[in-house]
mmCIF file of C-alpha atoms in Angstrom:
data_model
loop_
_atom_site.group_PDB
_atom_site.id
_atom_site.type_symbol
_atom_site.label_atom_id
_atom_site.label_comp_id
_atom_site.label_asym_id
_atom_site.label_seq_id
_atom_site.Cartn_x
_atom_site.Cartn_y
_atom_site.Cartn_z
ATOM 1 C CA UNK A 1 0.000 0.000 0.000
ATOM 2 C CA UNK A 2 0.855 3.669 -0.108
ATOM 3 C CA UNK A 3 3.385 5.126 2.320
ATOM 4 C CA UNK A 4 4.040 8.842 2.717
ATOM 5 C CA UNK A 5 7.156 10.222 4.343
ATOM 6 C CA UNK A 6 7.490 13.872 5.333
ATOM 7 C CA UNK A 7 10.535 15.947 6.234
ATOM 8 C CA UNK A 8 11.480 17.750 8.325
ATOM 9 C CA UNK A 9 9.399 16.891 11.358
ATOM 10 C CA UNK A 10 10.058 20.337 12.848
ATOM 11 C CA UNK A 11 11.080 23.539 11.146
ATOM 12 C CA UNK A 12 11.857 26.974 12.558
ATOM 13 C CA UNK A 13 12.269 29.997 10.326
ATOM 14 C CA UNK A 14 12.586 33.725 10.830
ATOM 15 C CA UNK A 15 9.634 35.821 9.839
ATOM 16 C CA UNK A 16 9.940 36.784 6.196
ATOM 17 C CA UNK A 17 12.062 33.780 5.249
ATOM 18 C CA UNK A 18 10.844 30.884 3.129
ATOM 19 C CA UNK A 19 9.881 27.432 4.395
ATOM 20 C CA UNK A 20 9.988 24.207 2.412
ATOM 21 C CA UNK A 21 8.458 20.889 3.451
ATOM 22 C CA UNK A 22 9.063 17.756 1.401
ATOM 23 C CA UNK A 23 7.052 14.568 1.060
ATOM 24 C CA UNK A 24 7.715 11.340 -0.763
ATOM 25 C CA UNK A 25 5.211 8.683 -1.677
ATOM 26 C CA UNK A 26 5.612 5.061 -2.661
ATOM 27 C CA UNK A 27 2.652 4.232 -4.903
ATOM 28 C CA UNK A 28 3.163 5.529 -8.426
ATOM 29 C CA UNK A 29 -0.594 5.245 -8.956
ATOM 30 C CA UNK A 30 -1.281 8.072 -6.492
ATOM 31 C CA UNK A 31 -2.687 11.014 -8.392
ATOM 32 C CA UNK A 32 -3.919 13.580 -5.871
ATOM 33 C CA UNK A 33 -1.750 15.371 -3.309
ATOM 34 C CA UNK A 34 -3.320 17.765 -0.823
ATOM 35 C CA UNK A 35 -1.651 19.789 1.906
ATOM 36 C CA UNK A 36 -3.422 20.525 5.167
ATOM 37 C CA UNK A 37 -2.648 23.057 7.862
ATOM 38 C CA UNK A 38 -3.608 22.360 11.448
ATOM 39 C CA UNK A 39 -3.366 25.111 14.004
ATOM 40 C CA UNK A 40 -3.079 24.178 17.638
ATOM 41 C CA UNK A 41 -6.317 22.695 18.924
ATOM 42 C CA UNK A 42 -8.087 23.024 15.606
ATOM 43 C CA UNK A 43 -9.118 20.789 12.754
ATOM 44 C CA UNK A 44 -6.984 20.285 9.632
ATOM 45 C CA UNK A 45 -7.850 22.579 6.733
ATOM 46 C CA UNK A 46 -6.858 22.263 3.124
ATOM 47 C CA UNK A 47 -4.458 24.964 1.989
ATOM 48 C CA UNK A 48 -3.454 23.754 -1.458
ATOM 49 C CA UNK A 49 -3.570 20.612 -3.547
ATOM 50 C CA UNK A 50 -2.134 19.331 -6.795
ATOM 51 C CA UNK A 51 -3.091 16.609 -9.221
ATOM 52 C CA UNK A 52 -0.663 14.358 -11.021
ATOM 53 C CA UNK A 53 -1.217 16.022 -14.385
ATOM 54 C CA UNK A 54 0.207 19.301 -13.038
ATOM 55 C CA UNK A 55 3.809 20.013 -12.042
ATOM 56 C CA UNK A 56 3.310 23.151 -9.994
ATOM 57 C CA UNK A 57 0.516 25.161 -8.437
ATOM 58 C CA UNK A 58 0.663 28.484 -6.667
ATOM 59 C CA UNK A 59 -1.741 30.406 -4.456
ATOM 60 C CA UNK A 60 -0.360 33.715 -3.206
ATOM 61 C CA UNK A 61 2.499 32.881 -0.802
ATOM 62 C CA UNK A 62 1.976 29.126 -1.023
ATOM 63 C CA UNK A 63 3.099 26.839 -3.804
ATOM 64 C CA UNK A 64 3.300 23.108 -4.317
ATOM 65 C CA UNK A 65 5.549 21.269 -6.745
ATOM 66 C CA UNK A 66 5.244 17.660 -7.859
ATOM 67 C CA UNK A 67 7.886 15.407 -9.354
ATOM 68 C CA UNK A 68 6.110 12.253 -10.482
ATOM 69 C CA UNK A 69 9.268 10.542 -11.650
ATOM 70 C CA UNK A 70 10.939 10.887 -8.278
ATOM 71 C CA UNK A 71 7.639 10.473 -6.452
ATOM 72 C CA UNK A 72 7.979 13.523 -4.278
ATOM 73 C CA UNK A 73 6.137 16.773 -3.782
ATOM 74 C CA UNK A 74 6.944 19.869 -1.785
ATOM 75 C CA UNK A 75 5.182 22.752 -0.094
ATOM 76 C CA UNK A 76 6.801 26.160 -0.390
ATOM 77 C CA UNK A 77 5.764 29.080 1.806
ATOM 78 C CA UNK A 78 7.351 32.427 1.013
ATOM 79 C CA UNK A 79 7.490 35.551 3.172
ATOM 80 C CA UNK A 80 6.486 33.577 6.231
ATOM 81 C CA UNK A 81 4.404 35.231 8.926
ATOM 82 C CA UNK A 82 3.804 34.236 12.564
ATOM 83 C CA UNK A 83 0.294 33.073 11.651
ATOM 84 C CA UNK A 84 1.875 30.448 9.399
ATOM 85 C CA UNK A 85 2.998 28.637 12.557
ATOM 86 C CA UNK A 86 1.134 25.321 12.596
ATOM 87 C CA UNK A 87 1.481 21.637 11.787
ATOM 88 C CA UNK A 88 1.404 20.887 8.087
ATOM 89 C CA UNK A 89 0.385 17.510 6.695
ATOM 90 C CA UNK A 90 0.896 16.235 3.207
ATOM 91 C CA UNK A 91 -1.205 13.410 1.840
ATOM 92 C CA UNK A 92 -1.408 11.143 -1.170
ATOM 93 C CA UNK A 93 -4.456 9.574 -2.673
ATOM 94 C CA UNK A 94 -5.064 7.064 -5.412
ATOM 95 C CA UNK A 95 -8.605 7.874 -6.312
ATOM 96 C CA UNK A 96 -9.466 4.423 -7.626
ATOM 97 C CA UNK A 97 -8.856 2.940 -4.190
ATOM 98 C CA UNK A 98 -10.411 5.765 -2.194
ATOM 99 C CA UNK A 99 -7.924 5.740 0.667
ATOM 100 C CA UNK A 100 -6.048 8.830 1.788
ATOM 101 C CA UNK A 101 -2.608 8.379 3.320
ATOM 102 C CA UNK A 102 -1.196 11.244 5.354
ATOM 103 C CA UNK A 103 2.385 12.034 6.183
ATOM 104 C CA UNK A 104 3.373 12.329 9.878
ATOM 105 C CA UNK A 105 3.339 16.128 9.820
ATOM 106 C CA UNK A 106 5.768 19.039 10.081
ATOM 107 C CA UNK A 107 5.589 21.494 12.941
ATOM 108 C CA UNK A 108 6.471 24.907 11.543
ATOM 109 C CA UNK A 109 7.406 27.758 13.849
ATOM 110 C CA UNK A 110 7.815 31.252 12.444
ATOM 111 C CA UNK A 111 9.872 33.403 14.784
ATOM 112 C CA UNK A 112 8.952 37.104 14.785
ATOM 113 C CA UNK B 1 -23.719 26.892 7.444
ATOM 114 C CA UNK B 2 -21.915 24.001 5.765
ATOM 115 C CA UNK B 3 -20.284 21.926 8.441
ATOM 116 C CA UNK B 4 -19.275 18.591 9.873
ATOM 117 C CA UNK B 5 -20.230 18.026 13.489
ATOM 118 C CA UNK B 6 -18.991 15.436 15.956
ATOM 119 C CA UNK B 7 -20.238 14.449 19.365
ATOM 120 C CA UNK B 8 -19.032 14.242 21.988
ATOM 121 C CA UNK B 9 -16.043 16.557 21.746
ATOM 122 C CA UNK B 10 -14.402 15.055 24.818
ATOM 123 C CA UNK B 11 -14.912 11.631 26.341
ATOM 124 C CA UNK B 12 -13.232 9.776 29.175
ATOM 125 C CA UNK B 13 -14.273 6.167 29.527
ATOM 126 C CA UNK B 14 -13.106 2.857 30.922
ATOM 127 C CA UNK B 15 -11.796 -0.218 29.178
ATOM 128 C CA UNK B 16 -14.520 -2.381 27.691
ATOM 129 C CA UNK B 17 -17.396 0.087 27.884
ATOM 130 C CA UNK B 18 -18.976 0.402 24.444
ATOM 131 C CA UNK B 19 -19.161 3.897 23.022
ATOM 132 C CA UNK B 20 -20.275 5.682 19.881
ATOM 133 C CA UNK B 21 -18.940 8.906 18.435
ATOM 134 C CA UNK B 22 -21.405 10.525 16.082
ATOM 135 C CA UNK B 23 -20.566 12.410 12.907
ATOM 136 C CA UNK B 24 -22.964 14.377 10.785
ATOM 137 C CA UNK B 25 -22.553 16.571 7.702
ATOM 138 C CA UNK B 26 -25.046 18.880 6.024
ATOM 139 C CA UNK B 27 -23.323 19.228 2.656
ATOM 140 C CA UNK B 28 -24.835 16.170 0.982
ATOM 141 C CA UNK B 29 -21.370 14.675 0.574
ATOM 142 C CA UNK B 30 -21.137 11.077 -0.511
ATOM 143 C CA UNK B 31 -17.705 10.289 0.910
ATOM 144 C CA UNK B 32 -17.085 10.233 4.650
ATOM 145 C CA UNK B 33 -14.210 8.918 6.686
ATOM 146 C CA UNK B 34 -12.810 8.603 10.186
ATOM 147 C CA UNK B 35 -9.230 9.339 11.215
ATOM 148 C CA UNK B 36 -7.295 9.068 14.394
ATOM 149 C CA UNK B 37 -4.483 11.474 15.128
ATOM 150 C CA UNK B 38 -1.578 10.500 17.346
ATOM 151 C CA UNK B 39 1.640 12.466 17.966
ATOM 152 C CA UNK B 40 4.298 11.712 15.381
ATOM 153 C CA UNK B 41 1.953 9.534 13.330
ATOM 154 C CA UNK B 42 -0.163 12.110 11.595
ATOM 155 C CA UNK B 43 -3.693 11.238 10.580
ATOM 156 C CA UNK B 44 -4.459 7.592 9.991
ATOM 157 C CA UNK B 45 -7.631 6.534 8.246
ATOM 158 C CA UNK B 46 -9.789 4.105 10.197
ATOM 159 C CA UNK B 47 -12.786 3.545 7.927
ATOM 160 C CA UNK B 48 -14.347 5.309 5.001
ATOM 161 C CA UNK B 49 -17.643 5.222 3.176
ATOM 162 C CA UNK B 50 -18.308 6.033 -0.450
ATOM 163 C CA UNK B 51 -22.061 6.212 0.057
ATOM 164 C CA UNK B 52 -24.997 4.834 2.042
ATOM 165 C CA UNK B 53 -24.471 1.193 3.021
ATOM 166 C CA UNK B 54 -20.965 1.212 1.479
ATOM 167 C CA UNK B 55 -18.073 1.143 3.950
ATOM 168 C CA UNK B 56 -14.494 -0.051 3.764
ATOM 169 C CA UNK B 57 -11.458 -0.394 5.974
ATOM 170 C CA UNK B 58 -8.753 2.208 6.089
ATOM 171 C CA UNK B 59 -5.283 1.610 7.458
ATOM 172 C CA UNK B 60 -6.130 1.062 11.138
ATOM 173 C CA UNK B 61 -9.618 -0.496 11.386
ATOM 174 C CA UNK B 62 -8.954 -2.949 14.218
ATOM 175 C CA UNK B 63 -11.201 -2.362 17.218
ATOM 176 C CA UNK B 64 -13.599 -0.046 15.373
ATOM 177 C CA UNK B 65 -16.892 -0.393 13.571
ATOM 178 C CA UNK B 66 -18.866 2.041 11.442
ATOM 179 C CA UNK B 67 -22.237 2.192 9.779
ATOM 180 C CA UNK B 68 -23.705 4.367 7.058
ATOM 181 C CA UNK B 69 -27.469 4.079 7.096
ATOM 182 C CA UNK B 70 -28.057 7.686 6.103
ATOM 183 C CA UNK B 71 -26.024 9.891 3.815
ATOM 184 C CA UNK B 72 -25.451 12.573 6.436
ATOM 185 C CA UNK B 73 -24.389 10.351 9.354
ATOM 186 C CA UNK B 74 -21.339 8.173 9.852
ATOM 187 C CA UNK B 75 -20.972 7.019 13.480
ATOM 188 C CA UNK B 76 -17.811 5.415 14.820
ATOM 189 C CA UNK B 77 -18.368 2.565 17.254
ATOM 190 C CA UNK B 78 -15.884 1.169 19.733
ATOM 191 C CA UNK B 79 -17.420 -2.084 20.971
ATOM 192 C CA UNK B 80 -14.772 -2.716 23.646
ATOM 193 C CA UNK B 81 -12.443 0.271 23.961
ATOM 194 C CA UNK B 82 -8.882 -0.262 25.111
ATOM 195 C CA UNK B 83 -6.259 2.239 26.316
ATOM 196 C CA UNK B 84 -4.422 2.088 22.966
ATOM 197 C CA UNK B 85 -7.485 3.701 21.403
ATOM 198 C CA UNK B 86 -6.876 6.861 23.395
ATOM 199 C CA UNK B 87 -6.510 9.412 20.645
ATOM 200 C CA UNK B 88 -7.917 12.441 18.862
ATOM 201 C CA UNK B 89 -10.537 11.397 16.321
ATOM 202 C CA UNK B 90 -11.630 13.351 13.274
ATOM 203 C CA UNK B 91 -14.532 12.738 10.968
ATOM 204 C CA UNK B 92 -14.354 14.179 7.455
ATOM 205 C CA UNK B 93 -16.541 14.404 4.391
ATOM 206 C CA UNK B 94 -15.968 15.241 0.756
ATOM 207 C CA UNK B 95 -18.057 15.215 -2.391
ATOM 208 C CA UNK B 96 -17.501 12.735 -5.173
ATOM 209 C CA UNK B 97 -16.577 13.831 -8.663
ATOM 210 C CA UNK B 98 -16.743 11.359 -11.482
ATOM 211 C CA UNK B 99 -17.438 8.650 -8.954
ATOM 212 C CA UNK B 100 -14.297 9.236 -6.915
ATOM 213 C CA UNK B 101 -13.500 11.357 -3.840
ATOM 214 C CA UNK B 102 -12.405 14.726 -4.990
ATOM 215 C CA UNK B 103 -11.390 18.124 -3.741
ATOM 216 C CA UNK B 104 -10.889 18.912 -0.109
ATOM 217 C CA UNK B 105 -11.983 16.952 2.868
ATOM 218 C CA UNK B 106 -14.025 18.928 5.373
ATOM 219 C CA UNK B 107 -13.034 17.909 8.857
ATOM 220 C CA UNK B 108 -15.155 17.923 11.970
ATOM 221 C CA UNK B 109 -13.888 19.625 15.150
ATOM 222 C CA UNK B 110 -12.443 16.434 16.603
ATOM 223 C CA UNK B 111 -13.242 14.161 19.541
ATOM 224 C CA UNK B 112 -10.632 13.633 22.197
ATOM 225 C CA UNK B 113 -11.080 10.158 23.638
ATOM 226 C CA UNK B 114 -9.336 8.840 26.727
ATOM 227 C CA UNK B 115 -9.703 5.186 27.679
ATOM 228 C CA UNK B 116 -8.496 4.286 31.160
#
């Protein structure tokens, strides 16, 4: 079955710097890759996603890149702000099989 | 307001005492699922349902049961809870597109369960 690894597990950056979180997946059939942000004590919320027919997607300060050959995808946050501090989860999904596999999460701290 | 609700939000119980965590969504979504969240392990899918009367196992189904008798409800049942089921549980729903789960999952607020 699918396995998703995520690195780093913790990340601290200065406000205004960029943050990059990387995930790898094992099942080449996976074709949907969402990223969720979970603030302390709250529910996960989708921040961006990408499908396997797209190499890159951007939404303001957030971007996701996908390398299907290497089976990895990354979240890029530019001009980080303290409110970006949260746990970020990547996930992979093979829509034919309906399951969603999440990575273990990255705790991002943005230092003012 | 479009939302996913869970009850109870907090529950402390004892080993072996059957319990049910309810989940309800008002968005007419076909796909619903249950996750447990444990430190360092992320979110692990317990069960999911593609539609009424259609359920399937996720990655960690042992010790759990679900039912889907109505489209809006997807309760999680622990017939004989054990301490290793102490966790934070999330229900989620998403619409289908082309017959498959698509777009974002809408998560409920979570249920923190402690089994002593």
